[in-house]
Short mmCIF file of C-alpha atoms and ligand atoms in Angstrom, two decimals:
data_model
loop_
_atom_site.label_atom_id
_atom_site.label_comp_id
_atom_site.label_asym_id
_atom_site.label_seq_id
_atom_site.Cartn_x
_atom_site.Cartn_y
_atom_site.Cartn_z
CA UNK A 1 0.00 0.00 0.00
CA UNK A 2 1.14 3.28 -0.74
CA UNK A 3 0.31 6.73 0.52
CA UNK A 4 -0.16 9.84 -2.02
CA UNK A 5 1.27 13.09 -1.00
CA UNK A 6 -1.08 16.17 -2.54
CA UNK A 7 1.28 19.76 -1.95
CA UNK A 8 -0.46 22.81 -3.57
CA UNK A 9 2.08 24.88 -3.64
CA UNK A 10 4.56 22.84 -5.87
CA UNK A 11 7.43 23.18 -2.90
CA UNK A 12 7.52 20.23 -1.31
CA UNK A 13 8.47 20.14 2.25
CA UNK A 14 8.26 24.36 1.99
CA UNK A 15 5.06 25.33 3.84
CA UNK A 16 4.87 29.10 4.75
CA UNK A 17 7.74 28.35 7.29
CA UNK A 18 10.27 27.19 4.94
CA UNK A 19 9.73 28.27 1.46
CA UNK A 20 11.19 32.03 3.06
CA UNK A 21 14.70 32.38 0.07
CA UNK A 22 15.64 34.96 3.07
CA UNK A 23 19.11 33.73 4.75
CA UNK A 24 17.95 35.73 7.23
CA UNK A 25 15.47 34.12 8.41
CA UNK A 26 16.54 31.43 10.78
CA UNK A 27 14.84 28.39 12.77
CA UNK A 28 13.72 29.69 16.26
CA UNK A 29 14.09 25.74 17.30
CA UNK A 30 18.09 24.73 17.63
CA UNK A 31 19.97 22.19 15.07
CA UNK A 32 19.89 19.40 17.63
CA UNK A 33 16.00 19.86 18.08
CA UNK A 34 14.86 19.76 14.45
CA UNK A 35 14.73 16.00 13.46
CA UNK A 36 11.51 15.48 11.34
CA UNK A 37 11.55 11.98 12.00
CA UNK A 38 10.54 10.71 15.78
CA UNK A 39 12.99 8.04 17.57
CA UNK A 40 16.07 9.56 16.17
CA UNK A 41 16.75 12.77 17.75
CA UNK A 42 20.01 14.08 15.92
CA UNK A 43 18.65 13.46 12.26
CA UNK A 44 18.95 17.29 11.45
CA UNK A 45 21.53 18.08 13.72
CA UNK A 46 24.26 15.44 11.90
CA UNK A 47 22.65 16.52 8.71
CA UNK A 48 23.55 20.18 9.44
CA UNK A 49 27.01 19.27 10.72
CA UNK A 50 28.19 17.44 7.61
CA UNK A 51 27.23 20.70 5.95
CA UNK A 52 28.99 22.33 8.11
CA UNK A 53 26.64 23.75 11.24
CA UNK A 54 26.84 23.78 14.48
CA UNK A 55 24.09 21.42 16.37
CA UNK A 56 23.47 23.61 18.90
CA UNK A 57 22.97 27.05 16.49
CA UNK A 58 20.26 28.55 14.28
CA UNK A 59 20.10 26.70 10.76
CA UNK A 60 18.77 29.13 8.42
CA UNK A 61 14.79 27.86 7.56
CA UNK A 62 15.92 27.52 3.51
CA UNK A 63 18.00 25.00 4.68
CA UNK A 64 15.56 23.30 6.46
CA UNK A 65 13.33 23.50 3.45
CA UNK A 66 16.21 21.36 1.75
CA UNK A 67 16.60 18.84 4.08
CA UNK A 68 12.80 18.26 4.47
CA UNK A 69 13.03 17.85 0.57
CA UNK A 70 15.46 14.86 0.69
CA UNK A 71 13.71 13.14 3.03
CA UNK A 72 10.69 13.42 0.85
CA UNK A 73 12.44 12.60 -2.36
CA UNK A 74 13.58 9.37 -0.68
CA UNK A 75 10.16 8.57 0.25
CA UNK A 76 9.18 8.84 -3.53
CA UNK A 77 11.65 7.19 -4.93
CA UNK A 78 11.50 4.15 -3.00
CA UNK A 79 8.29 3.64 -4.82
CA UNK A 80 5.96 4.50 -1.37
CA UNK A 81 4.76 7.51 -1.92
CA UNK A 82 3.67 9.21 -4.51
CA UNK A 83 3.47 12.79 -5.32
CA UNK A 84 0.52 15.19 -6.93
CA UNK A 85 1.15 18.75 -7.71
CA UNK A 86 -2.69 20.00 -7.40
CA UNK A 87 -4.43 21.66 -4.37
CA UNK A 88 -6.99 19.73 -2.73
CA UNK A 89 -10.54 21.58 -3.50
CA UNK A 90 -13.07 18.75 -1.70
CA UNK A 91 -13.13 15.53 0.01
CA UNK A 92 -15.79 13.02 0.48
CA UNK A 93 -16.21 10.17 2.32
CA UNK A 94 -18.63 7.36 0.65
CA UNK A 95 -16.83 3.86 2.01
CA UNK A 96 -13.66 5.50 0.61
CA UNK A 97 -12.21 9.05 0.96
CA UNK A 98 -12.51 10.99 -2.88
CA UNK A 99 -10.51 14.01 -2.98
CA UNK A 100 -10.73 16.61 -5.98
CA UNK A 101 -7.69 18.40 -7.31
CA UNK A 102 -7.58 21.63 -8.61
CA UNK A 103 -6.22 19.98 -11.89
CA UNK A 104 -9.54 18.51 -12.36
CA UNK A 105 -8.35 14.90 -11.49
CA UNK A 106 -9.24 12.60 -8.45
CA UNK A 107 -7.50 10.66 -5.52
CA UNK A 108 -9.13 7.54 -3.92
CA UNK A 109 -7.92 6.67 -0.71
CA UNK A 110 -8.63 4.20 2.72
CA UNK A 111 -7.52 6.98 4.69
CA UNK A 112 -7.15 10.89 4.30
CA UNK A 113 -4.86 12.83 6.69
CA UNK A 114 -5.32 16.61 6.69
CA UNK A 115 -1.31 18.38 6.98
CA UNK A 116 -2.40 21.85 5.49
CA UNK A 117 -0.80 23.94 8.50
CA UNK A 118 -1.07 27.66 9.61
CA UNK A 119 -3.80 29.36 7.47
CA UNK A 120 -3.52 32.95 6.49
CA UNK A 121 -3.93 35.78 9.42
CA UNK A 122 -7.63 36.81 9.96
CA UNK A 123 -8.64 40.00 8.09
CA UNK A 124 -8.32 43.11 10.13
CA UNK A 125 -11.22 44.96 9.75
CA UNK A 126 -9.85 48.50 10.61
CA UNK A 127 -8.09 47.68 7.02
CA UNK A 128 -10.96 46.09 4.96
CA UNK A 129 -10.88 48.94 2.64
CA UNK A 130 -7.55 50.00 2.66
CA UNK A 131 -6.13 48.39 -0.82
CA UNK A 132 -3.02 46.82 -2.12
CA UNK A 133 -1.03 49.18 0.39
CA UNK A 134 -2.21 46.89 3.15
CA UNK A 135 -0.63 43.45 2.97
CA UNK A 136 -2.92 41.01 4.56
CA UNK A 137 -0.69 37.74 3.63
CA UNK A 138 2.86 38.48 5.04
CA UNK A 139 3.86 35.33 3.60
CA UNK A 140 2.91 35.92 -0.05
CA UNK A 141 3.72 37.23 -3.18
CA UNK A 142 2.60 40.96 -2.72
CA UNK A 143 4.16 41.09 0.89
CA UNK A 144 7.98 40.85 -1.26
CA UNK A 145 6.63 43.30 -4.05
CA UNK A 146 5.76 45.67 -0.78
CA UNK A 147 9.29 44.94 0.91
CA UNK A 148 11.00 45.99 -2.42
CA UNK A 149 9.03 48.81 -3.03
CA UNK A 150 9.81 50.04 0.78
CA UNK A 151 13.40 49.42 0.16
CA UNK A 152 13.43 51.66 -2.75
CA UNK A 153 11.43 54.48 -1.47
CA UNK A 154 12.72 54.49 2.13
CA UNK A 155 8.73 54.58 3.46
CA UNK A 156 7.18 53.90 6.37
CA UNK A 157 6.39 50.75 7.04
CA UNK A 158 3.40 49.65 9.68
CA UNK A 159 3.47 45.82 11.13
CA UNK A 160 0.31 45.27 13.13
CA UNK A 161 1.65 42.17 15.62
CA UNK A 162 4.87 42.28 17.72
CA UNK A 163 5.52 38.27 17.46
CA UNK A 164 7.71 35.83 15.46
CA UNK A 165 5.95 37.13 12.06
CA UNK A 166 6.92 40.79 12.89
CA UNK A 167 10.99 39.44 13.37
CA UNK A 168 10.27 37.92 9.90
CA UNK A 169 9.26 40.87 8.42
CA UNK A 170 12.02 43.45 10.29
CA UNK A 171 14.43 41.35 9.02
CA UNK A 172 13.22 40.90 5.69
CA UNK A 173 13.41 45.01 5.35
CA UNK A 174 16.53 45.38 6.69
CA UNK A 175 17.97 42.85 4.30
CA UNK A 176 16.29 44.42 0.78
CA UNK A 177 18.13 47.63 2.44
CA UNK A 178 15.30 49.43 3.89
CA UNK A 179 16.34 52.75 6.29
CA UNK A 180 12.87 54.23 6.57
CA UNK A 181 10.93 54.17 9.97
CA UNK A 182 9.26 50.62 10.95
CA UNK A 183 6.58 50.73 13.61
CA UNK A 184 5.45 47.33 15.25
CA UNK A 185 1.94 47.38 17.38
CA UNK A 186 0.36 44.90 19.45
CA UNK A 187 -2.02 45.30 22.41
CA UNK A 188 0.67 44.50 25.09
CA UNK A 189 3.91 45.39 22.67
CA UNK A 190 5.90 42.49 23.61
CA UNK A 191 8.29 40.81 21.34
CA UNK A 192 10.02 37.26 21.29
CA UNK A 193 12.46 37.15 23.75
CA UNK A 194 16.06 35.68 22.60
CA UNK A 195 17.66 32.29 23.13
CA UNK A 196 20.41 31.72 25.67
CA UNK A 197 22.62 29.17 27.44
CA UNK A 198 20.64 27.96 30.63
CA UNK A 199 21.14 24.54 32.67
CA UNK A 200 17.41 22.66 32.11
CA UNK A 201 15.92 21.48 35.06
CA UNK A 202 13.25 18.83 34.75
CA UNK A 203 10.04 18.76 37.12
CA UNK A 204 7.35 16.27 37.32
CA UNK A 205 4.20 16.34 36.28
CA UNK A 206 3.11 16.15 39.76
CA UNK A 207 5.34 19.28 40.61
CA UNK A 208 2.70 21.67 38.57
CA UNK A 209 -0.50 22.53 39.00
CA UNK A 210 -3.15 21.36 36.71
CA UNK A 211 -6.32 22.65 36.13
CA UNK A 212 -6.09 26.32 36.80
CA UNK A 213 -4.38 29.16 34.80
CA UNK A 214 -3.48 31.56 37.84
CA UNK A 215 -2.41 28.69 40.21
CA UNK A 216 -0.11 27.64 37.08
CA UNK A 217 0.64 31.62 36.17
CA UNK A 218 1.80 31.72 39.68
CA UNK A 219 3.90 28.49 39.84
CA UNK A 220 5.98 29.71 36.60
CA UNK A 221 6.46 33.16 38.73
CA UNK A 222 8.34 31.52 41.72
CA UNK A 223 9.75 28.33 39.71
CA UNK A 224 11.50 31.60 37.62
CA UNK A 225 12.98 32.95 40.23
CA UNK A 226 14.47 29.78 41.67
CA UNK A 227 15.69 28.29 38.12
CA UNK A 228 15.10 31.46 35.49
CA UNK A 229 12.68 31.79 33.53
CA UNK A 230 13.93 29.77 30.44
CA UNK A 231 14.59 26.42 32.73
CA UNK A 232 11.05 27.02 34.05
CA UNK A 233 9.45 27.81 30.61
CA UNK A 234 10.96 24.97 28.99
CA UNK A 235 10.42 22.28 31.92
CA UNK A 236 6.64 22.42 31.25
CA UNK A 237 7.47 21.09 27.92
CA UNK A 238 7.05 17.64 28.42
CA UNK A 239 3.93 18.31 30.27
CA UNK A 240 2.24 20.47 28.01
CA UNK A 241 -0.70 18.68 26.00
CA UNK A 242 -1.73 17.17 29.92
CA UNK A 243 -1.62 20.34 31.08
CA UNK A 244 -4.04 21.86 28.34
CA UNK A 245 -6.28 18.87 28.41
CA UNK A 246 -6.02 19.66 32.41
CA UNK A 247 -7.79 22.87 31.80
CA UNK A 248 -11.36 23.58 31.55
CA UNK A 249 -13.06 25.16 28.24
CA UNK A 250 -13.36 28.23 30.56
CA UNK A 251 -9.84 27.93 32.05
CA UNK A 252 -8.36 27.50 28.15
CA UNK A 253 -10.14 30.51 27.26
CA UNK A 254 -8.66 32.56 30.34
CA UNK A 255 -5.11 31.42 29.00
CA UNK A 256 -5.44 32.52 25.45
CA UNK A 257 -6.71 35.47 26.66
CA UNK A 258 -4.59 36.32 29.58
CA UNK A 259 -1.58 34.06 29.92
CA UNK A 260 -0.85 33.38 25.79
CA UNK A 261 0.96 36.64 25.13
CA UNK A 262 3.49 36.28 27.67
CA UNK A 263 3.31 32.19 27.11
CA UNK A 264 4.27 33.11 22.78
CA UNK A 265 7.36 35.61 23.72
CA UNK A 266 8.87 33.53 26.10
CA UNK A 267 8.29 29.99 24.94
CA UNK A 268 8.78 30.56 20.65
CA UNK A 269 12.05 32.18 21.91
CA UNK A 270 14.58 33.50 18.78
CA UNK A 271 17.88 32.76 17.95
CA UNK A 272 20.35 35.25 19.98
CA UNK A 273 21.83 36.50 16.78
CA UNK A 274 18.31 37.83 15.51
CA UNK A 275 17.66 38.96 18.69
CA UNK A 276 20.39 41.29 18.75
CA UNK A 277 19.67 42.41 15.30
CA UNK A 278 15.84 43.60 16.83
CA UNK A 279 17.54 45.17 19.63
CA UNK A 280 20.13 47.19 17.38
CA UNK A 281 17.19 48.21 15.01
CA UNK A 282 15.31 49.84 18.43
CA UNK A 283 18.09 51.20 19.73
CA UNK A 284 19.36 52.66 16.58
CA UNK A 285 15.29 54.53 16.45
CA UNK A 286 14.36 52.33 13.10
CA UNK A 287 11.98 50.04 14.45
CA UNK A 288 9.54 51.16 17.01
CA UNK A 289 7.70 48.59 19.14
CA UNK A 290 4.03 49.98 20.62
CA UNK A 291 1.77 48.61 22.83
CA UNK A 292 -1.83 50.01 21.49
CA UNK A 293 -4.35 49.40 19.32
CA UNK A 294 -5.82 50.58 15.71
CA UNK A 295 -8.59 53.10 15.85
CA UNK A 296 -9.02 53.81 12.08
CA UNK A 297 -7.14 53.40 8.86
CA UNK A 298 -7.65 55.58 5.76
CA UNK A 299 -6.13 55.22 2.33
CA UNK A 300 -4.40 57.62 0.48
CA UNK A 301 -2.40 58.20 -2.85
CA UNK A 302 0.95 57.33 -1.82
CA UNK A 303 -0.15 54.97 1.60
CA UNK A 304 -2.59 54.60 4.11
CA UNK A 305 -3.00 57.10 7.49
CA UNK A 306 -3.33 54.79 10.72
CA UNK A 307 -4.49 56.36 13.81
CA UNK A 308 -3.17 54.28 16.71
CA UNK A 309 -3.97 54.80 20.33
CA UNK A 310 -1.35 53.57 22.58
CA UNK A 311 -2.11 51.42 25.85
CA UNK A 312 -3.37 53.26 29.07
CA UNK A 313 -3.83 56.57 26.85
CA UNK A 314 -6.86 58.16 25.34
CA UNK A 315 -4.40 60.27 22.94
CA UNK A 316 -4.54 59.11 19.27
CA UNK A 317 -1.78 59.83 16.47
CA UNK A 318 -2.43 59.68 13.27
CA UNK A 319 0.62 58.56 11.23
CA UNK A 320 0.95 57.91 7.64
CA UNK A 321 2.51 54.84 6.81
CA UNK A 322 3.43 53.57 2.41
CA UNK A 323 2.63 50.14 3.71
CA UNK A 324 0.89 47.91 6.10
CA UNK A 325 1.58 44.19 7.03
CA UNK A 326 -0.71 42.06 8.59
CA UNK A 327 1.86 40.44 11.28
CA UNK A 328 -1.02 39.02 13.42
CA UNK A 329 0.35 35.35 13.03
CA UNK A 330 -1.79 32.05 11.49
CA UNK A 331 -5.86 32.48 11.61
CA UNK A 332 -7.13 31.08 15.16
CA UNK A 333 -10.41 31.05 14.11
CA UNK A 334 -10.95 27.78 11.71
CA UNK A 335 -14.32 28.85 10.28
CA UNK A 336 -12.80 31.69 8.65
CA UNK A 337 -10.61 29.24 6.48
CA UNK A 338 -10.02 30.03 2.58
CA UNK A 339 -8.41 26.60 2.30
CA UNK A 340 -11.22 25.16 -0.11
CA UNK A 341 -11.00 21.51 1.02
CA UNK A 342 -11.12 22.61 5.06
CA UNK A 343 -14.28 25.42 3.81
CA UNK A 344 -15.85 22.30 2.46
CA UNK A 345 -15.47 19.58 4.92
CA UNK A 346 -16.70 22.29 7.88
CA UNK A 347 -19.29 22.95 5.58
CA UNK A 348 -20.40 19.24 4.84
CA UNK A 349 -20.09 18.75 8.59
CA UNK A 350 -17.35 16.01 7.75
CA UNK A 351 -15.17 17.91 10.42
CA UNK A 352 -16.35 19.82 13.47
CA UNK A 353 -14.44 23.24 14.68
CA UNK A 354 -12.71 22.19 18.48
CA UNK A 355 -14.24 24.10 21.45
CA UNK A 356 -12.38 26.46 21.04
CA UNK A 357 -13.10 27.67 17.57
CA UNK A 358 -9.15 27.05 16.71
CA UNK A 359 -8.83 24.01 14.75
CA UNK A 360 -10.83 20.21 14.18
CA UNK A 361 -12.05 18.26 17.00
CA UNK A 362 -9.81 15.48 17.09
CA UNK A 363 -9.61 12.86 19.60
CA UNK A 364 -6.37 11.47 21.22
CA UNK A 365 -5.10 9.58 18.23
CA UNK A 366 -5.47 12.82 16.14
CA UNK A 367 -8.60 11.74 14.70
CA UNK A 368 -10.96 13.49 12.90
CA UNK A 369 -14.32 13.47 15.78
CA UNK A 370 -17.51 12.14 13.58
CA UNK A 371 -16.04 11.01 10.27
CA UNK A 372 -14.60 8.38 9.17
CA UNK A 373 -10.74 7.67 8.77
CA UNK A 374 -10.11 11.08 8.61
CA UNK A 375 -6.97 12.29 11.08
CA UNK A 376 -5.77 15.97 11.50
CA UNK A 377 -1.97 16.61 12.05
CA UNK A 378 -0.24 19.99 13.36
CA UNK A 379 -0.89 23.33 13.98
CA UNK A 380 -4.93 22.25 12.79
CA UNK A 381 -5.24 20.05 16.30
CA UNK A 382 -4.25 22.92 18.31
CA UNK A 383 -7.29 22.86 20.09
CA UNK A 384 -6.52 19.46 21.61
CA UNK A 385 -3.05 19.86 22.25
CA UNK A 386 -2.22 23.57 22.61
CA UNK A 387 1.78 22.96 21.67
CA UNK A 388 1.55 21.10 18.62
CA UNK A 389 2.81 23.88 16.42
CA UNK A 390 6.93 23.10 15.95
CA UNK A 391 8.56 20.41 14.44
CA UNK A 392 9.51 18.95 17.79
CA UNK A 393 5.79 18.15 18.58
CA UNK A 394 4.46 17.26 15.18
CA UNK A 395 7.57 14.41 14.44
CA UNK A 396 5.51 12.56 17.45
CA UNK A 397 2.19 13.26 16.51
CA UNK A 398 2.69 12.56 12.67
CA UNK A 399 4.51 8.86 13.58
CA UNK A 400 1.89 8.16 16.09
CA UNK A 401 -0.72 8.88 13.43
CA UNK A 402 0.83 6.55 10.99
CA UNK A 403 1.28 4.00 13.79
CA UNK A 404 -2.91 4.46 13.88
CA UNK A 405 -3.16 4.32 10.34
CA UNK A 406 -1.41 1.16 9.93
CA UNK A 407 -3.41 -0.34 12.88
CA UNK A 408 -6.79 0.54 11.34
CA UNK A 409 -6.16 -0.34 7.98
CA UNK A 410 -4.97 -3.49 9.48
CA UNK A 411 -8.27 -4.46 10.88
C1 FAD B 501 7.09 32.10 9.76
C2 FAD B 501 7.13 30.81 10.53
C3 FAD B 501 8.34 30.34 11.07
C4 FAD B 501 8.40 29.14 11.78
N1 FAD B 501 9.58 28.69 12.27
C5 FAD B 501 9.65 27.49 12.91
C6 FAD B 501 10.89 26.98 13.42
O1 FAD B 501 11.93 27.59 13.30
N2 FAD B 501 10.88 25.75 14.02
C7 FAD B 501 9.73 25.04 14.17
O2 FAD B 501 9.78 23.94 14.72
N3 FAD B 501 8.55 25.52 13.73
C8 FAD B 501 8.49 26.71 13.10
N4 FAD B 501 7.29 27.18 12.65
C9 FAD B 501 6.10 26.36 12.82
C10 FAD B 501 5.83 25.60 11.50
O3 FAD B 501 4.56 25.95 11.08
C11 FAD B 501 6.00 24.11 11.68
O4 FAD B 501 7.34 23.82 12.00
C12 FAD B 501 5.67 23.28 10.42
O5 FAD B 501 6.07 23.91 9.25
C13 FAD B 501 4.22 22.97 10.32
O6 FAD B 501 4.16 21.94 9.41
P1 FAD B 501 2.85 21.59 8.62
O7 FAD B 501 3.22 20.49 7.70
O8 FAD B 501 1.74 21.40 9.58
O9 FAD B 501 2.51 22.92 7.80
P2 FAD B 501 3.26 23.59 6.59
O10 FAD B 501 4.74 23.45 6.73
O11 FAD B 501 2.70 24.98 6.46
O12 FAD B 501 2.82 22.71 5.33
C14 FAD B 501 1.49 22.66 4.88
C15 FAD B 501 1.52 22.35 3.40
O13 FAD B 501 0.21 22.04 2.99
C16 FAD B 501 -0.01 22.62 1.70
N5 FAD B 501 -1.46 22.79 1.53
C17 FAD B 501 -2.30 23.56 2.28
N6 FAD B 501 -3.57 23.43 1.85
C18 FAD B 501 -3.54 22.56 0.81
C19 FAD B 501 -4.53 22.01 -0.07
N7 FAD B 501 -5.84 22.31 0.04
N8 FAD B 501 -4.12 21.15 -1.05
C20 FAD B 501 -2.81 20.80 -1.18
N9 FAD B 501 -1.84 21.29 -0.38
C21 FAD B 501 -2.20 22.15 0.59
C22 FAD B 501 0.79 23.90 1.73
O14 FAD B 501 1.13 24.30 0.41
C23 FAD B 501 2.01 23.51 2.55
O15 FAD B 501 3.07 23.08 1.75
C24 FAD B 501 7.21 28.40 11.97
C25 FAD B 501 5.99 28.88 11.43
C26 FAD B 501 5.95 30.07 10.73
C27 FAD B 501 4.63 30.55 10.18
#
């Protein structure tokens, strides 16, 4: 039996994180904990070091895109798996899965796994009517044109989100040569912190509260000042998808709204050298980073005026910026999907948004709740397991799924 791997884009193994051509843009996970494949831990760290890298640096994501690649080529040419260049439009389940490529052609298959990842940021609606000068996809086509364009003219640039996507973009500019003013806004202004030596220090499950988000807040707190914050961070690694499935709908909610911006900055840490790069940008007065929100934005000829009122004050400015990028970070909202195949199976009611509105129910084997052989992998199960984002997590969850798959089709 043979699986068939359908990739829209026509870059395998180079979804929005990896298809960046920027050697600027680095992994935010070290060499020695990128292995795609589960069980053998250094797989991308000796991989990197015959190329010459260090396993405990920053591998630039390009590269990454490359060594995903092989692996996949090997999987094709061994004969067991097969590859379609076509974006899925529709699947259907009627005693076998049917799935519809944009080509006009059709894939029959026992068993359909969904691996689209992160879909687009959600629209910002203070910029629904703002043009081509606001760039909703950061990760697209246009967002390079605008980069280029910035680069030429020196303009301002606006990036509304302060997290990993706003590093991407910062750097981006500064490598096309951009010296105009960059301003960064988010509601609480806080940006990924940077990676650094630490000595881990394990704790057992037992060790951490479960079940509430202030008792947990507050355990962090002290364990931080006993251990620092990146030992205490990381120690709840391990422990993470109990710790979410420990937590009430209610209590989940209170996280993403209370705990998850100081949870993103200090857990999706960045590599020290990009760090430093942010810090010389601020310091040097290029880049900006605000903690407010967007009141109103207003096109004009040659950009669009933003009027931004900054946290704890009732004054507004009103600043005109040539560009502005939607750094928000992937949709959290799945019903808002433009992915045609995920539009239609919500819409069929083959798969169910989670409780949270974030991804597909799935239950603990990663399956799709309700339909039939259907299983969800990565950043679409975050609603089950919270940290199932990186490459770390989704190596375990993608070989356990196959280790289900095989099982079932077994039967
Ligand atoms: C900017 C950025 C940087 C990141 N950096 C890191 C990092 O350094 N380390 C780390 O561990 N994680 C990082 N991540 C997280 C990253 O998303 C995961 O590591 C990983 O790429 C997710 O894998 P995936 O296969 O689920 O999604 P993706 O890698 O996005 O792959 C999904 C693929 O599905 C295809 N697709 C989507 N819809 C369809 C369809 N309907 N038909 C056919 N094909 C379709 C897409 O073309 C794409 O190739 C980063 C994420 C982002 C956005």
């Amino acid at each position: 039996m043979k699986s068939v791997l359908i990739e829209g884009s026509g870059r395998m193994g180079r979804g929005v994180a990896y298809s960046t051509t920027q050697p600027a843009h680095l992994l935010n996970v070290r060499a020695e904990g990128m292995s795609a494949i589960a069980g053998e831990p250094a797989h991308f760290a000796d991989w990197f070091s015959d190329r010459g890298g260090d396993s405990q640096g920053f591998a630039q994501r390009r590269l990454f895109a490359d060594y995903l690649g092989e692996i996949l080529e090997e999987a094709v040419s061994s004969g067991q798996t097969e590859l379609v260049h076509a974006t899925a439009t529709r699947a259907s389940h009627n005693d076998r899965w049917l799935i519809s490529l944009s080509d006009g052609s059709t894939v029959e298959a026992i068993a359909l796994v969904l691996a689209i990842g992160n879909q687009e940021p959600a629209r910002l609606s203070a910029f629904s009517k703002t043009g081509p000068r606001y760039i909703a996809n950061p990760w697209g086509r246009s967002a390079n044109v605008a980069i280029e364009d910035l680069a030429e003219t020196g303009g301002a640039a606006l990036l509304v989100g302060t997290g990993l996507t706003m590093v991407d973009l910062v750097l981006s500019l500064e490598a096309a040569g951009h010296d105009g003013p960059i301003v960064a806004v988010s509601r609480r202004g806080q940006i990924p912190r940077s990676h650094a030596d630490f000595e881990p220090v394990a704790v057992d499950a037992d060790a951490v509260p479960a079940g509430d988000v202030r008792s947990l807040a507050r355990w962090l707190r002290r364990r931080s000042g006993q251990v620092g914050w990146r030992a205490a961070v990381d120690s709840l690694r391990p422990h993470s998808h109990q710790l979410w499935q420990s937590l009430s709908n209610e209590q989940q909610r209170r996280f993403l709204r209370h705990g998850r911006p100081w949870w993103d900055v200090h857990r999706h840490r960045i590599a020290p050298e990009v760090a430093q790069m942010i810090a010389q940008q601020i310091a040097g007065g290029f880049l900006t980073v605000a903690a407010g929100r967007i009141v109103s934005a207003e096109t004009r000829n040659d950009g669009v005026d933003v009027t931004i009122r900054r946290r704890g004050s009732e004054r507004e400015e009103t600043r005109r910026f040539a560009y502005v990028f939607n750094c928000t970070g992937p949709l959290q909202a799945i019903d808002r999907t433009k992915d045609p195949l995920l539009r239609g199976l919500l819409d069929d009611g083959a798969v169910q948004p989670d409780d949270l509105g974030m991804g597909v129910l799935v239950d603990g084997h990663s399956r799709a709740e309700g339909a039939e052989r259907l299983w969800a992998l990565g950043p679409l199960t975050k609603g089950r397991y919270w940290e199932i984002i990186a490459v770390p997590d989704i190596r375990e969850q993608a070989a356990e799924v196959a280790e289900d798959i095989a099982k079932e089709l077994a039967q």
